[in-house]
Amino acid sequence: MSKVIIIGSGLGGLTCGYILLKNGYDVTILEQGGQIGGCLQCFYRKGAKFETGMHFIGSALPGQTMDLLIHYFGLADSVRLSPLDTNGYNTVAIDGEQFTFPNGRDEFIEKMSQYFPHQRDSLKKYMEIIERISSASTLSSLTSEQRDLVAKTEYQTLSINSVMDEIFQDELLKKVLVGDLPLYSAELDKTPFTQHAYIMDFFNQSAFRIEGGSDAIAISLADNIKRLGGNIETRKRVVRIKCNESKATGVETADENFYDADYIISTIHPNRLMEMLDTKLIRPAFRHRITSIPQTAGGFAVYLKFKDESMPYMNTNWYGYSNGTPWGCEYYTPDEWPKGFLYMHMCHQDRAQWAKSGVILTYMNIEEVIQWQGLPIGHRGEDYEKFKRERALKLIAEVEKHHPGLRASIESYYTSTPLTYVDYTGTERGSMYGVAKDISMGAAGRVPYRTKIPNLLLAGQNVNSHGMLGVIVGTIVTCSELVDAEKIYGEIKERAI
């Protein structure tokens, strides 16, 4: 039985482990932290629970893509989903107006046509393009065969805003349609339209919060991995990947343990992986290319604990913009910050009347906190704490413009900065979603699944895309190096019957 060592216990590591165990591999997952899950992790403060990354998912109605994957990974009995408002899972506030996104193709076109009556035909064309791109994905067809490859590759080389400019004449509508771009940290003239298309299709089909928190996914996957005979070890920080002249032989951890392996899958940030490799098998040019790929923007979060029965549960994701556009919010001066935000409540139970906790997310560049990098977690000094307090109060005040009474409902709040991402996920420069997609870089801007070390593979959000669907797509591609892809898709497809 071939041994596989997986570095990192985020969604990528856990799903890779599950697929390989189902197909006869001996799997050990090594996690540097004390808690598994990566961005699926949750934490508690004064009895309130908070999510750190995976706040909601899409396409999870019976028969839809995520529903099939939930069943395939054995999550259906333990992960409970609570639907977001089907008439408005997203709300975008811009230029003093509010726009809601309903689920369903026809419903979406009808709603947007009410806001923009002269754009109905353009909206139909837009949704046709979205569906054409999404249907070309392997998870849509549940086969490794490429469908409509021309459409997929064409829109991979076109920026979001260039396609929007081609389809629509109304400037406000173009901004509204990209109102959720903080979900993928899109940048003007850089981010490919395909990334927007996948996310729009994913949530347009259906949108759900995870009842009780996203860590339910990690806990359930871990239980299933252990049931299949897999091993997960926490507080095992891999510091070195050992190689001979032709391949990797295993990994060494900070506590000086060695784990031999036939295959190694790294799901951590590729820059952290390069730091673990000292071998001629990785050429300097490749190392430089990987470490030179730009990163998505960093983030600042304010986690809110509400007073009992003071904040009605908000069953939509609220995006607010103060400068008239979702574009460019990652570029700001201290006086301009924050240019935009995403405000959500956590679902502690289905059909909740009152919210117990919530989160406000906005962009923050690591340069603002770089002076405190490397200092111990929780002991970065009063200047750092003062900085976070000032920014938290400013962000809360901005959200209160849209939600009067917010401040009075808050019992306590907690914050995270790009340094938090560095410390807990190992991401480069505190980026929210790892490497950035940039159409100008072509293949040079992509992290490959395979390396010149033949038994070292990569998975996780950096090699395909972030989010539950993006990571799982990457997982399947990576695992198909060891297991026939059609076998994996066939097992998933069984749930469609």
XYZ file of C-alpha atoms in Angstrom:
497
model
C 0.000 0.000 0.000
C 1.503 3.318 -1.109
C 2.070 5.903 1.626
C 0.894 9.467 1.109
C 1.846 12.380 3.343
C -0.403 15.431 3.027
C 0.873 18.752 4.345
C -1.971 20.881 5.709
C -5.422 19.975 7.009
C -7.514 22.623 5.280
C -10.273 21.669 2.873
C -7.734 20.697 0.209
C -5.786 18.397 2.503
C -8.856 16.753 4.000
C -10.590 16.115 0.685
C -7.386 14.770 -0.891
C -6.988 12.451 2.074
C -10.553 11.197 1.814
C -10.377 10.403 -1.922
C -7.043 8.615 -1.631
C -8.140 6.569 1.370
C -11.251 5.460 -0.516
C -8.923 4.255 -3.244
C -6.538 2.195 -1.177
C -3.760 4.590 -0.152
C -2.193 4.857 3.293
C -2.708 8.521 4.226
C -1.258 10.714 6.981
C -2.189 14.392 7.193
C 0.182 16.706 9.068
C -1.128 20.008 10.454
C 1.150 22.639 11.986
C -1.560 24.123 14.224
C -3.507 22.703 17.100
C -6.794 22.802 15.175
C -7.576 21.259 11.806
C -9.533 22.905 9.025
C -7.520 25.832 7.675
C -10.085 28.469 6.662
C -12.858 26.128 7.850
C -11.771 26.799 11.425
C -14.039 28.526 13.929
C -13.231 30.077 17.286
C -15.138 31.056 20.436
C -15.061 34.282 22.411
C -17.247 34.733 25.508
C -19.625 32.034 24.374
C -20.016 33.322 20.807
C -18.769 31.309 17.834
C -17.124 32.857 14.783
C -16.139 31.542 11.354
C -12.769 32.513 9.921
C -13.134 31.875 6.203
C -15.884 29.682 4.769
C -19.014 31.698 5.494
C -21.439 30.316 2.920
C -21.621 27.864 0.007
C -23.685 27.465 -3.146
C -25.217 24.899 -5.496
C -26.305 22.633 -2.647
C -29.939 21.899 -3.495
C -30.673 18.219 -4.229
C -28.931 17.188 -7.433
C -26.789 20.317 -7.704
C -22.999 20.075 -7.793
C -22.236 20.788 -4.151
C -25.027 18.487 -2.994
C -23.409 15.633 -4.932
C -20.027 16.443 -3.404
C -21.479 16.682 0.103
C -22.866 13.176 -0.299
C -19.686 11.861 -1.911
C -17.525 13.091 0.962
C -19.927 11.650 3.527
C -21.022 15.015 4.926
C -24.787 14.833 4.379
C -25.676 13.415 7.796
C -23.494 15.741 9.863
C -23.306 19.073 8.023
C -26.571 21.001 8.194
C -27.264 23.823 5.766
C -29.528 26.833 6.202
C -30.677 28.560 3.004
C -29.987 32.215 2.484
C -32.925 34.332 1.303
C -33.811 32.980 -2.141
C -35.157 36.415 -3.067
C -31.931 38.117 -2.060
C -28.960 36.009 -0.982
C -26.770 39.010 -1.787
C -27.493 42.689 -1.228
C -25.299 45.300 -2.893
C -25.522 48.894 -1.629
C -23.982 51.406 -3.990
C -24.679 55.016 -4.989
C -27.354 55.266 -2.310
C -29.358 52.352 -3.743
C -29.764 48.697 -2.741
C -29.850 45.809 -5.186
C -30.739 42.225 -4.257
C -29.609 39.048 -6.021
C -32.262 36.282 -6.127
C -31.452 32.637 -6.843
C -32.369 31.261 -10.252
C -31.511 32.354 -13.768
C -34.934 33.678 -14.734
C -35.535 35.228 -11.315
C -32.187 37.004 -11.475
C -32.836 38.399 -14.944
C -36.299 39.559 -13.920
C -35.076 41.276 -10.746
C -32.193 43.047 -12.437
C -34.498 44.091 -15.272
C -36.716 45.793 -12.723
C -33.731 47.870 -11.624
C -32.452 48.345 -15.194
C -35.430 48.027 -17.592
C -33.437 48.744 -20.745
C -30.860 46.042 -20.050
C -33.050 42.903 -20.159
C -31.609 41.558 -23.419
C -28.066 42.248 -22.202
C -28.818 40.455 -18.945
C -30.033 37.416 -20.878
C -26.816 37.416 -22.910
C -24.786 37.772 -19.711
C -26.466 34.756 -18.077
C -26.062 32.709 -21.264
C -22.309 33.356 -21.158
C -22.193 32.484 -17.449
C -23.974 29.190 -18.087
C -21.838 28.366 -21.112
C -18.619 28.826 -19.155
C -19.865 26.929 -16.102
C -21.207 24.014 -18.134
C -17.721 23.582 -19.595
C -16.289 22.750 -16.171
C -15.502 19.159 -15.315
C -17.676 19.200 -12.205
C -20.665 20.368 -14.210
C -20.327 17.504 -16.676
C -18.956 15.051 -14.068
C -16.353 13.867 -16.526
C -12.716 14.671 -17.168
C -13.513 15.344 -20.834
C -13.406 18.999 -21.830
C -16.693 20.529 -22.970
C -16.911 23.768 -24.913
C -13.198 24.340 -24.447
C -13.229 27.346 -26.792
C -15.620 29.295 -24.562
C -13.708 28.402 -21.433
C -10.281 29.366 -22.751
C -11.567 32.512 -24.455
C -12.958 33.965 -21.246
C -9.892 32.900 -19.259
C -7.932 35.487 -21.231
C -10.484 38.301 -20.912
C -10.823 40.447 -17.809
C -14.101 40.727 -15.939
C -14.496 44.414 -16.707
C -13.692 44.020 -20.429
C -16.470 41.449 -20.841
C -18.866 43.591 -18.813
C -18.057 46.557 -21.051
C -18.829 44.463 -24.117
C -22.194 43.236 -22.819
C -23.628 46.244 -20.966
C -24.046 49.955 -21.597
C -25.275 50.869 -18.126
C -22.326 51.790 -15.894
C -24.180 51.231 -12.614
C -25.393 47.785 -13.642
C -21.823 46.748 -14.409
C -20.807 47.755 -10.900
C -23.767 46.014 -9.281
C -23.022 42.724 -11.017
C -19.499 42.675 -9.580
C -20.728 43.758 -6.151
C -19.563 40.496 -4.586
C -16.007 40.721 -5.911
C -14.542 40.727 -2.367
C -15.379 36.997 -2.441
C -12.485 36.510 -4.823
C -10.510 39.771 -4.533
C -10.956 40.629 -8.206
C -8.852 43.384 -9.741
C -9.616 45.680 -12.637
C -8.067 44.559 -15.966
C -6.489 41.508 -14.301
C -8.967 38.945 -12.993
C -10.319 36.594 -15.694
C -14.038 36.647 -16.421
C -14.181 32.876 -15.865
C -13.592 33.377 -12.150
C -16.562 35.737 -11.938
C -18.670 33.331 -14.026
C -18.028 30.310 -11.796
C -18.897 32.207 -8.627
C -22.000 33.823 -10.109
C -23.268 30.442 -11.338
C -22.377 28.697 -8.073
C -24.459 31.018 -5.892
C -27.153 31.804 -8.427
C -28.212 28.151 -8.297
C -28.618 28.229 -4.509
C -26.884 29.719 -1.468
C -26.569 28.387 2.077
C -24.910 29.135 5.370
C -23.531 26.261 7.413
C -25.607 25.817 10.533
C -23.404 25.970 13.601
C -20.287 26.985 11.685
C -17.991 25.878 8.863
C -15.844 23.737 11.158
C -18.603 21.124 10.875
C -17.199 20.323 7.415
C -13.668 19.807 8.750
C -14.840 17.767 11.734
C -16.989 15.519 9.561
C -14.247 15.003 6.979
C -11.757 14.183 9.739
C -14.135 11.635 11.263
C -14.602 9.978 7.878
C -10.851 9.959 7.242
C -10.210 8.251 10.569
C -13.028 5.784 9.888
C -11.293 4.850 6.626
C -8.035 4.259 8.500
C -6.346 7.567 7.836
C -4.195 9.449 10.320
C -4.345 13.180 11.155
C -1.673 14.672 13.399
C -1.833 18.245 14.713
C 1.062 20.409 15.960
C 3.243 18.759 13.342
C 4.896 21.558 11.403
C 6.721 20.264 8.353
C 10.043 22.059 7.991
C 11.744 20.042 5.279
C 10.893 17.752 2.386
C 13.683 15.230 1.973
C 14.683 14.234 -1.545
C 17.200 11.909 -3.140
C 18.523 12.382 -6.672
C 15.208 11.514 -8.335
C 12.264 12.001 -5.961
C 11.004 12.972 -2.520
C 11.493 10.386 0.204
C 9.519 11.934 3.059
C 9.097 14.941 5.324
C 10.753 16.149 8.500
C 8.780 18.001 11.182
C 9.881 20.660 13.642
C 9.992 18.086 16.443
C 12.596 16.174 14.378
C 10.322 13.315 13.370
C 10.649 11.859 9.885
C 7.702 10.522 7.892
C 8.653 8.446 4.874
C 6.340 8.650 1.877
C 5.799 7.317 -1.608
C 3.886 10.483 -2.464
C 3.657 13.929 -0.873
C 0.809 16.375 -1.431
C 1.328 19.945 -0.272
C -1.820 22.008 0.277
C -0.056 24.961 1.892
C 0.911 28.207 0.186
C 3.467 27.416 -2.559
C 5.917 29.974 -1.161
C 5.974 28.060 2.121
C 6.547 24.864 0.139
C 9.551 26.359 -1.647
C 11.077 27.118 1.761
C 10.934 23.405 2.605
C 12.744 22.268 -0.540
C 16.519 22.176 -0.858
C 17.044 20.023 -3.923
C 18.421 20.392 -7.430
C 15.177 18.855 -8.705
C 13.569 22.273 -8.222
C 15.297 24.649 -10.597
C 15.979 28.265 -9.585
C 13.854 29.559 -12.484
C 10.821 27.601 -11.281
C 11.372 28.681 -7.697
C 11.593 32.306 -8.791
C 8.470 32.028 -10.935
C 6.417 30.595 -8.081
C 7.574 33.110 -5.484
C 7.028 36.010 -7.923
C 3.332 35.349 -8.553
C 1.283 38.249 -7.127
C -1.021 37.667 -4.174
C -4.599 38.677 -3.540
C -5.170 41.528 -1.111
C -5.076 41.117 2.646
C -8.103 41.476 4.864
C -9.245 43.034 8.124
C -12.114 41.442 10.034
C -14.229 42.618 12.944
C -16.029 39.760 14.698
C -19.163 40.940 16.474
C -20.825 39.382 19.520
C -24.351 40.758 19.788
C -26.357 41.394 22.919
C -29.136 38.867 23.448
C -32.143 39.440 21.200
C -30.839 42.798 20.000
C -29.908 42.091 16.376
C -32.460 40.465 14.028
C -30.859 37.686 12.014
C -29.915 38.959 8.535
C -30.353 36.225 5.951
C -28.414 37.965 3.190
C -24.782 38.906 2.568
C -24.484 42.698 2.584
C -21.907 44.478 0.412
C -21.565 48.230 0.911
C -19.458 50.711 -1.079
C -18.720 54.294 -0.112
C -16.874 55.408 -3.238
C -19.398 54.432 -5.907
C -17.696 51.286 -7.175
C -16.589 47.841 -5.974
C -13.400 48.161 -8.020
C -10.170 49.343 -6.425
C -11.195 49.057 -2.775
C -7.827 47.433 -2.066
C -6.099 50.699 -3.025
C -6.689 53.357 -0.417
C -5.230 56.004 1.839
C -5.901 55.881 5.596
C -8.486 58.642 5.154
C -10.302 56.718 2.400
C -10.388 53.410 4.259
C -12.668 51.479 4.165
C -13.939 51.915 0.629
C -16.171 48.876 0.912
C -17.175 46.024 3.201
C -18.945 42.674 3.424
C -21.208 42.234 6.461
C -22.685 38.833 7.435
C -24.301 37.071 10.348
C -23.333 33.601 11.458
C -26.081 30.984 11.400
C -26.146 29.327 14.820
C -29.428 27.586 13.984
C -31.777 27.250 11.033
C -34.490 29.910 10.777
C -32.910 31.935 13.576
C -34.834 35.011 14.663
C -31.922 36.732 16.378
C -28.240 36.774 15.461
C -25.669 35.850 18.092
C -22.590 36.833 16.108
C -21.494 38.374 12.839
C -18.468 39.555 10.925
C -17.464 42.598 8.892
C -14.746 42.076 6.296
C -12.800 44.641 4.315
C -9.464 44.981 2.561
C -6.268 45.769 4.424
C -2.789 45.831 2.941
C -0.045 44.165 4.941
C 2.109 47.306 4.753
C -0.139 48.817 7.396
C 0.804 46.140 9.944
C 4.200 44.961 8.711
C 5.988 46.670 11.604
C 4.428 44.140 13.983
C 5.136 41.019 11.912
C 7.134 38.377 13.732
C 6.037 39.450 17.204
C 4.287 36.790 19.333
C 0.583 36.216 18.711
C -1.431 38.078 21.315
C 1.623 40.062 22.452
C 2.292 42.543 19.676
C 2.032 45.541 21.949
C -0.323 48.391 22.741
C 0.366 50.256 19.485
C -0.925 47.269 17.504
C -3.983 46.946 19.738
C -4.685 50.668 19.398
C -4.381 50.432 15.620
C -6.896 47.575 15.529
C -9.336 49.366 17.848
C -9.283 52.524 15.758
C -9.831 50.599 12.538
C -12.564 48.441 14.061
C -14.543 51.454 15.264
C -14.146 53.143 11.887
C -15.387 50.051 10.063
C -18.337 49.590 12.427
C -19.274 53.254 11.894
C -19.230 52.729 8.125
C -21.529 49.701 8.356
C -23.868 51.569 10.701
C -24.603 54.039 7.920
C -26.433 51.171 6.237
C -27.587 49.422 9.418
C -28.615 51.992 12.045
C -28.431 50.672 15.581
C -25.594 48.247 14.870
C -23.218 49.760 17.420
C -25.822 49.676 20.203
C -26.410 45.945 19.615
C -22.729 44.973 19.994
C -21.730 43.439 23.303
C -18.075 42.918 22.329
C -15.918 42.634 19.225
C -12.633 41.037 18.146
C -10.349 41.694 15.202
C -7.938 40.060 12.775
C -5.451 41.613 10.351
C -3.293 40.273 7.505
C -0.837 39.152 10.203
C -3.501 36.786 11.498
C -3.658 35.115 8.078
C 0.139 34.845 8.037
C 0.207 33.247 11.480
C -2.671 30.803 11.101
C -2.660 29.869 7.410
C 0.895 30.616 6.286
C -0.381 32.591 3.324
C 1.994 35.045 1.673
C 1.645 38.698 2.739
C -1.544 37.883 4.621
C -3.481 37.435 1.384
C -7.093 36.366 1.819
C -7.180 33.947 -1.109
C -3.551 33.191 -1.863
C -2.175 33.719 -5.357
C -3.992 36.189 -7.600
C -5.348 35.365 -11.045
C -3.913 37.753 -13.644
C -4.707 37.395 -17.337
C -1.528 39.252 -18.295
C 0.697 36.554 -16.785
C -0.718 33.573 -18.665
C 0.734 30.231 -17.631
C 3.484 31.997 -15.645
C 0.854 33.127 -13.161
C -0.476 29.660 -12.415
C 0.663 27.243 -9.743
C 0.938 23.737 -11.243
C -0.464 20.553 -9.729
C 2.756 18.718 -10.521
C 6.394 19.601 -9.950
C 9.710 18.372 -11.324
C 9.807 16.169 -8.247
C 7.662 13.377 -9.716
C 6.031 12.274 -6.455
C 5.381 15.777 -5.078
C 1.936 17.169 -5.918
C 0.156 20.388 -4.982
C -3.465 21.045 -4.022
C -5.450 23.649 -2.086
C -6.753 27.089 -2.986
C -3.582 28.279 -4.698
C -3.481 25.694 -7.500
C -6.990 26.143 -8.852
C -9.215 28.538 -6.967
C -10.369 29.210 -3.419
C -13.765 28.492 -1.916
C -15.343 25.102 -1.405
C -15.957 24.364 -5.077
C -12.667 25.783 -6.324
C -10.615 23.807 -3.821
C -12.469 20.547 -4.494
C -11.962 20.929 -8.256
C -8.247 21.208 -7.526
C -8.417 18.217 -5.202
C -9.912 16.022 -7.905
C -7.325 17.092 -10.474
C -4.483 16.411 -8.033
C -5.860 13.054 -6.929
C -6.366 12.041 -10.561
C -2.572 11.786 -10.755
C -2.924 8.764 -8.474
C -6.498 7.613 -9.129
C -8.228 7.489 -12.515
C -10.274 10.681 -12.855
C -13.235 8.891 -14.419
C -13.389 6.611 -11.391
C -13.647 9.630 -9.075
C -16.279 11.316 -11.246
C -18.142 8.034 -11.533
C -18.369 7.738 -7.744
C -19.625 11.324 -7.506
C -22.068 10.750 -10.343
C -23.677 7.862 -8.489
C -25.312 10.507 -6.296
C -26.959 12.029 -9.343
C -28.959 8.883 -10.088
